[in-house]
Short mmCIF file of C-alpha atoms and ligand atoms in Angstrom, two decimals:
data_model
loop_
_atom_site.label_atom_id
_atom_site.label_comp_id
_atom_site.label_asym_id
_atom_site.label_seq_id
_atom_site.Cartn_x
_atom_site.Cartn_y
_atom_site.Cartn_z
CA UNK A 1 0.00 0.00 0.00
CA UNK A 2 1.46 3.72 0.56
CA UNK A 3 2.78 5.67 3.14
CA UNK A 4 -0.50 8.21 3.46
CA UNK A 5 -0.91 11.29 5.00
CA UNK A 6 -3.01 11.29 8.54
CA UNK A 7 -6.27 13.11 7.48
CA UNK A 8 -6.56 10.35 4.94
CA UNK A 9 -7.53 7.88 6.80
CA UNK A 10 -8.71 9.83 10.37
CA UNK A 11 -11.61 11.72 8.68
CA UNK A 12 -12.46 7.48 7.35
CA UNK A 13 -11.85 6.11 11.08
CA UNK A 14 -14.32 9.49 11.99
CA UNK A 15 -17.34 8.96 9.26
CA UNK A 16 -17.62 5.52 10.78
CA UNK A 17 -17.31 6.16 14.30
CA UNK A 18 -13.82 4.02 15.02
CA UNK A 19 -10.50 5.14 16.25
CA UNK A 20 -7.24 4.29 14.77
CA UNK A 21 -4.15 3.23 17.09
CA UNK A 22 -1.10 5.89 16.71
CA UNK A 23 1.83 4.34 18.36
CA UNK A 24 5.61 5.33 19.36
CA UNK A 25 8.35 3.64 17.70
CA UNK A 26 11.68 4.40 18.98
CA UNK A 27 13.78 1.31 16.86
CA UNK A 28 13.70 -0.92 14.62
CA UNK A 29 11.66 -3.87 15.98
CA UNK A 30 9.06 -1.16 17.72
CA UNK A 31 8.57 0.41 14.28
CA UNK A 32 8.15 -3.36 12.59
CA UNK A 33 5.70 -4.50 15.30
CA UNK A 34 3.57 -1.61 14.89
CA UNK A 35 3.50 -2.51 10.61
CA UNK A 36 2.92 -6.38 11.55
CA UNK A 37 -0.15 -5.59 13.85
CA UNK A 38 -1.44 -3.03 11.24
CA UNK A 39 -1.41 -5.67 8.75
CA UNK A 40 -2.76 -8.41 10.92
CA UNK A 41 -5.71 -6.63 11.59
CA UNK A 42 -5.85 -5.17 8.46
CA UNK A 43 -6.26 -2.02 9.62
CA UNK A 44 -4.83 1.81 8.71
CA UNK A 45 -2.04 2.96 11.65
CA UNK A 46 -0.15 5.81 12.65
CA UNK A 47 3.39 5.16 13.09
CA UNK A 48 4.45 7.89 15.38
CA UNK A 49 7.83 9.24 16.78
CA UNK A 50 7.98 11.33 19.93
CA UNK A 51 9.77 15.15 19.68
CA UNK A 52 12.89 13.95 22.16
CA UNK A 53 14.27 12.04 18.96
CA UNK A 54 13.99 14.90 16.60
CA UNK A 55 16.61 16.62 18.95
CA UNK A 56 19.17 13.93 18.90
CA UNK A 57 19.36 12.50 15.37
CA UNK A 58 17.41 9.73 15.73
CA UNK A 59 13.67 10.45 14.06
CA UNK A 60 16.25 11.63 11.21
CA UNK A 61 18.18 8.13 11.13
CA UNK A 62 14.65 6.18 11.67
CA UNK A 63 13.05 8.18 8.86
CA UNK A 64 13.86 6.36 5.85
CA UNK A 65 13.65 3.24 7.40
CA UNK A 66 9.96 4.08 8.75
CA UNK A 67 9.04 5.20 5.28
CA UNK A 68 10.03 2.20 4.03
CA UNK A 69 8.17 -0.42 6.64
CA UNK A 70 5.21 2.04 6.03
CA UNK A 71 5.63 1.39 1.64
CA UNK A 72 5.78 -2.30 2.21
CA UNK A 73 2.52 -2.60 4.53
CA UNK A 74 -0.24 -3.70 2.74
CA UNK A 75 -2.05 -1.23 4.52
CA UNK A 76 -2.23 2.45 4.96
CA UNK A 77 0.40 3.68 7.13
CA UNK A 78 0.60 7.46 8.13
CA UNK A 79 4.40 8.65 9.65
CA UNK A 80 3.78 11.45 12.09
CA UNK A 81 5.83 14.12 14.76
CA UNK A 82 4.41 13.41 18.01
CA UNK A 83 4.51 16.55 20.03
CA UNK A 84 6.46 18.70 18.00
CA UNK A 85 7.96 21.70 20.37
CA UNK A 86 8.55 24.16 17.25
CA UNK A 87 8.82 24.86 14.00
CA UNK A 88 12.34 23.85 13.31
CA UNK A 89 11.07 20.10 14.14
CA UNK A 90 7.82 20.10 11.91
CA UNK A 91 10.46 21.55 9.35
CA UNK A 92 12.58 18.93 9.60
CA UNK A 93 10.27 16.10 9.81
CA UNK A 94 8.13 17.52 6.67
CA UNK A 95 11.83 17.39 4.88
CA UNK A 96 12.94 14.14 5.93
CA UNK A 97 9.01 12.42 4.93
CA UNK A 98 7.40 12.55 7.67
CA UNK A 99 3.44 12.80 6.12
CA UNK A 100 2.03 14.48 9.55
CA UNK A 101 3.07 16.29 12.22
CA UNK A 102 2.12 17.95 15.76
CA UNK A 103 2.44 21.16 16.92
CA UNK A 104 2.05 21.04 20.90
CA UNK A 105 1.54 24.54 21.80
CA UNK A 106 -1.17 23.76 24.72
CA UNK A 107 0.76 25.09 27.42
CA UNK A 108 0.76 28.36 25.49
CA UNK A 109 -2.03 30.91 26.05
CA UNK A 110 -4.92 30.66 23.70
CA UNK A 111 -3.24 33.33 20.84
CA UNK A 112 -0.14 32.31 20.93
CA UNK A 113 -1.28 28.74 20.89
CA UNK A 114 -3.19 29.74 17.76
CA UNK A 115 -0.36 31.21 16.00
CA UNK A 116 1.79 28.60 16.11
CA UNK A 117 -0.03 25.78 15.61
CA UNK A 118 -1.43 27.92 12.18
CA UNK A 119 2.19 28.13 11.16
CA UNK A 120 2.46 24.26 11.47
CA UNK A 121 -0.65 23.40 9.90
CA UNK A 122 0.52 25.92 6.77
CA UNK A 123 3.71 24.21 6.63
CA UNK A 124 2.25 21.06 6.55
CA UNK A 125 -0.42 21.75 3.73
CA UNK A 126 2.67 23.24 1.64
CA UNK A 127 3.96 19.92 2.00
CA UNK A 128 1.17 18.19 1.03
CA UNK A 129 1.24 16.26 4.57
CA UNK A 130 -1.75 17.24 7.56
CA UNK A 131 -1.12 18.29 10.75
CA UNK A 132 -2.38 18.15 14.54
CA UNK A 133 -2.92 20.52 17.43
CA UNK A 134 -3.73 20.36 20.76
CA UNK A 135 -6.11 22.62 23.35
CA UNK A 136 -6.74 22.20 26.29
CA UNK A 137 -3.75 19.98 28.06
CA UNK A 138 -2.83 16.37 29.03
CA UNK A 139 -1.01 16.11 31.47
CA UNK A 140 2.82 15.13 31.09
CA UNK A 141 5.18 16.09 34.60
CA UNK A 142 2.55 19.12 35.18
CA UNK A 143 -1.03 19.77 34.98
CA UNK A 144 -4.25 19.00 33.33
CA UNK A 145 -6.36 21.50 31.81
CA UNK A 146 -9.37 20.12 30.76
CA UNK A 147 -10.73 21.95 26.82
CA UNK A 148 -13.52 23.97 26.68
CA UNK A 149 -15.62 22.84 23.91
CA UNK A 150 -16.26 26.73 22.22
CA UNK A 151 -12.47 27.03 22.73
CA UNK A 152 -12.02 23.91 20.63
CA UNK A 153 -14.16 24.93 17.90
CA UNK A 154 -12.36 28.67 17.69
CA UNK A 155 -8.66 26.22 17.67
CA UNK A 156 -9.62 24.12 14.85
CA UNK A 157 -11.44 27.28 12.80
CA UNK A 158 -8.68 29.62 13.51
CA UNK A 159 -5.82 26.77 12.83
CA UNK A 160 -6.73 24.61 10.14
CA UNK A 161 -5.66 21.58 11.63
CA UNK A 162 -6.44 18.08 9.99
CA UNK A 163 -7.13 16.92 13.56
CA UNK A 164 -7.07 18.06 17.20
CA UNK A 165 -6.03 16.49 20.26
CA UNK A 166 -8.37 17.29 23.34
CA UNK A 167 -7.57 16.52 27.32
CA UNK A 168 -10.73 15.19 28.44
CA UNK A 169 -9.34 13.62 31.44
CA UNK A 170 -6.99 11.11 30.71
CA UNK A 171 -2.75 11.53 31.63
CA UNK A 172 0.71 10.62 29.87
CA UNK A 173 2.52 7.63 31.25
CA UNK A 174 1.18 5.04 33.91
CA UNK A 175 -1.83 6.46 36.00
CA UNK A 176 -0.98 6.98 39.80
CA UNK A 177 -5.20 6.45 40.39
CA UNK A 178 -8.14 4.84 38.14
CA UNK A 179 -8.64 7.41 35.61
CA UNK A 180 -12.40 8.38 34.82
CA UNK A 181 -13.11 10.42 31.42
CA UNK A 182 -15.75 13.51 30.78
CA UNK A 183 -17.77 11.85 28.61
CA UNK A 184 -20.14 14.44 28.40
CA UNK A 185 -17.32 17.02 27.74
CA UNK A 186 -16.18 14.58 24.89
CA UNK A 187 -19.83 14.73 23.35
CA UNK A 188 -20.07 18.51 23.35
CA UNK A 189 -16.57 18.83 21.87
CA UNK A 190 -17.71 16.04 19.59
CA UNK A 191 -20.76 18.21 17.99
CA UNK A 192 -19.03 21.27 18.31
CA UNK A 193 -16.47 19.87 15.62
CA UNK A 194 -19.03 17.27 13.80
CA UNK A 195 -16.14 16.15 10.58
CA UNK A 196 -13.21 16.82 12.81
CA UNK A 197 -11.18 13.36 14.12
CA UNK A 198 -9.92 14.14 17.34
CA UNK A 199 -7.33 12.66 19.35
CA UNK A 200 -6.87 10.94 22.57
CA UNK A 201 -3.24 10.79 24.57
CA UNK A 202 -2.25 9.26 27.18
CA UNK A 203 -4.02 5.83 26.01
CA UNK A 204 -1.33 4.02 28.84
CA UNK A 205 -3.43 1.71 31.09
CA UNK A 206 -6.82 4.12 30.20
CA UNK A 207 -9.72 1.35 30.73
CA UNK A 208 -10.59 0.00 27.33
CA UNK A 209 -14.19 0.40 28.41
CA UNK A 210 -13.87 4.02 28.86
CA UNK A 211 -12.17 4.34 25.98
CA UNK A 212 -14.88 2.96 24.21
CA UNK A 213 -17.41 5.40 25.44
CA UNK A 214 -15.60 8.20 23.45
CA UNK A 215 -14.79 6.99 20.52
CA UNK A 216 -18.70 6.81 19.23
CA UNK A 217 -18.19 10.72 20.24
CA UNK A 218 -15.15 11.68 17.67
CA UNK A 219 -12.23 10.07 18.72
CA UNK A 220 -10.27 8.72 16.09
CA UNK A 221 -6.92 8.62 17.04
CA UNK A 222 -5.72 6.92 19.99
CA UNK A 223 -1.97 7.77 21.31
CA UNK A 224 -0.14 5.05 23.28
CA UNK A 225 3.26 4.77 23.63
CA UNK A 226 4.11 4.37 27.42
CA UNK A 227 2.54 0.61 27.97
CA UNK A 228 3.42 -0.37 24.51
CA UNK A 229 7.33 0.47 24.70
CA UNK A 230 7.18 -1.16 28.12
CA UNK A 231 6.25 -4.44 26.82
CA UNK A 232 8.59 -4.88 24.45
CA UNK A 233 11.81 -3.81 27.69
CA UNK A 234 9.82 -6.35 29.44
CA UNK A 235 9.95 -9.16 27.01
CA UNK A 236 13.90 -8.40 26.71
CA UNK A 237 14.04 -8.47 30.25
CA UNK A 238 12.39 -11.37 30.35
CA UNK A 239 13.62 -13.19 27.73
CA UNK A 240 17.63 -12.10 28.87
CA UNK A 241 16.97 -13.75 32.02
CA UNK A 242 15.73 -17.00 30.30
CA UNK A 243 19.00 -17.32 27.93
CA UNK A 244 20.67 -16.98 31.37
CA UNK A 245 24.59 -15.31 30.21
CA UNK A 246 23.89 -17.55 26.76
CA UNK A 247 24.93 -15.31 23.62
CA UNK A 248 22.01 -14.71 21.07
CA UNK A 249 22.45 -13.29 18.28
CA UNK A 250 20.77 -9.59 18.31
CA UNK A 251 18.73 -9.98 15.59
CA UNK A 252 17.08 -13.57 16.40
CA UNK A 253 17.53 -12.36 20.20
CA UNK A 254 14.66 -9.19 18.92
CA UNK A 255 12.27 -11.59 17.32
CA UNK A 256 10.16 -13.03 20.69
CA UNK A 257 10.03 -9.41 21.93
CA UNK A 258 8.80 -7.75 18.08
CA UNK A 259 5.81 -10.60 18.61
CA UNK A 260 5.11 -9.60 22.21
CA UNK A 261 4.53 -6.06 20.96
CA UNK A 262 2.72 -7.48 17.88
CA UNK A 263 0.31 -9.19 20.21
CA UNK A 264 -0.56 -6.48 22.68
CA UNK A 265 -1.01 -3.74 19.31
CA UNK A 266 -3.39 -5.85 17.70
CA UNK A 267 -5.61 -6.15 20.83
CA UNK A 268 -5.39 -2.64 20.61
CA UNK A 269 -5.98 -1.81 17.84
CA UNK A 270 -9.47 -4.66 17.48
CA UNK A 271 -10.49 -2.57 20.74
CA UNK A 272 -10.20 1.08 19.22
CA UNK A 273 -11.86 -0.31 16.21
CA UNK A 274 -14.78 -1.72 18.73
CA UNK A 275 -14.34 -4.98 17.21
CA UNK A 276 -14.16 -6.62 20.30
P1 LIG B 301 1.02 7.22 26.96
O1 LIG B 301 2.50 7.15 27.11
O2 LIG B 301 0.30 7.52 28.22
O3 LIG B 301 0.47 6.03 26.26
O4 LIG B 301 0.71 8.49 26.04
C1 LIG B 301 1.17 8.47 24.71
C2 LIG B 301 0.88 9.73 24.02
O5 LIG B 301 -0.10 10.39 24.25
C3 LIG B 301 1.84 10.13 22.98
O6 LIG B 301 1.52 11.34 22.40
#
């Protein structure tokens, strides 16, 4: 199939009220297990890479080894920034083939939130690729800040992003207590921005079933990179204890953890596609 720009195949996953899995690669075998479970299920994915590894050469490196896993899936594969702090990294990712990207600016105030994210989404549509922004704010280290529905509506109009993240409860990273989503504030968001996909982070250990509440309500993009990295430094962990000092080689070594991950992203991704 091709590598496909995000809009593509979020305004699809919106029309029939599904949600498409966007996960974090950060190698190799994280990148291959997220093409695997996309073709297993036959389903669309968003191979994402987070902002740290546009600072250190590495979303660079991975590039044209993501675009090609993407090209060989028989299934539509979209290559997107995750969390882009500034211009200079939705530059670079939008040079190096990236077909979406993100402009964070939530912890901005609402203008200058605006105006940046505008600049990203112009640069994007120059490049022919789509791009998301985020109001209201999920938590990382700081606080939440839950988005206002109106304010939502004024982002996307204002912005002309191809999709828009919202904080409707849910955190980054492992929860310290149950989390419990605004499902009414999703609905209201929802109508306010009938055609729009929008985008849930912070998918790590968020109850399926709650999950499953919102995406009926517009969410068509699911972010989850947290549980699904940890599984596959589990199975290494795991599996380096079992060969007990024995060598492996690397590559055979990666294959047992690449299926672990396969595994746990096509539950996933059946879930957000309320298949099961
Ligand atoms: P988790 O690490 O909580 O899954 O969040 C991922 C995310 O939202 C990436 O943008």
């Amino acid at each position: 199939m091709a590598i496909v720009t995000m809009k593509e195949i979020l305004q699809d996953a919106r029309k029939r009220g599904i949600a498409l899995g966007a996960f974090n690669a950060a190698n190799y075998e994280t990148a291959c297990a997220i093409v695997q479970a996309a073709e297993l299920e036959e389903s669309p994915v968003i191979l994402q890479v987070y902002s740290r590894m546009f600072g250190n050469g590495k979303a660079e490196a991975l590039g044209g080894l993501l675009i090609r896993l993407a090209e060989k899936c028989p299934q539509k594969v979209a290559l997107h920034l995750d969390h882009g702090e500034n211009l200079e990294q939705v530059r670079n990712a939008l040079e190096w083939g990236y077909t979406s990207v993100m402009l964070d600016g939530s912890r901005l105030p609402f203008d200058e939130n605006v105006a940046l994210t505008k600049q990203a989404a112009t640069l994007a549509h120059q490049a022919k690729a789509t791009c998301e922004g985020e109001i209201g704010h999920v938590a990382m280290a700081d606080e939440t800040e839950l988005t206002d529905p109106e304010e939502a509506r004024k982002f996307a109009e204002l912005t002309g992003v191809d999709a828009l993240a919202v904080s409707i409860g849910t955190v980054h990273g492992y929860y310290k207590a149950e989390p419990k989503l605004d499902i009414g504030r999703c609905r209201e968001i929802g109508q306010a921005l009938p055609n729009m996909p929008l985008v849930l982070h912070g998918g790590t250990g968020t109850p399926i079933s709650e999950v499953q509440k919102v995406i009926p309500l517009g969410i068509a993009k699911i972010n989850v990179a947290t549980e699904f990295q940890h599984c596959f430094l589990k199975a290494v962990q795991a599996d380096l204890e079992a060969a007990a000092g024995k060598f492996i080689p690397i590559d055979k070594f990666m294959d047992a953890p690449t299926a672990a991950c396969v595994e746990h992203l096509r539950k996933l991704i059946r879930a957000f596609a309320l298949k099961e």
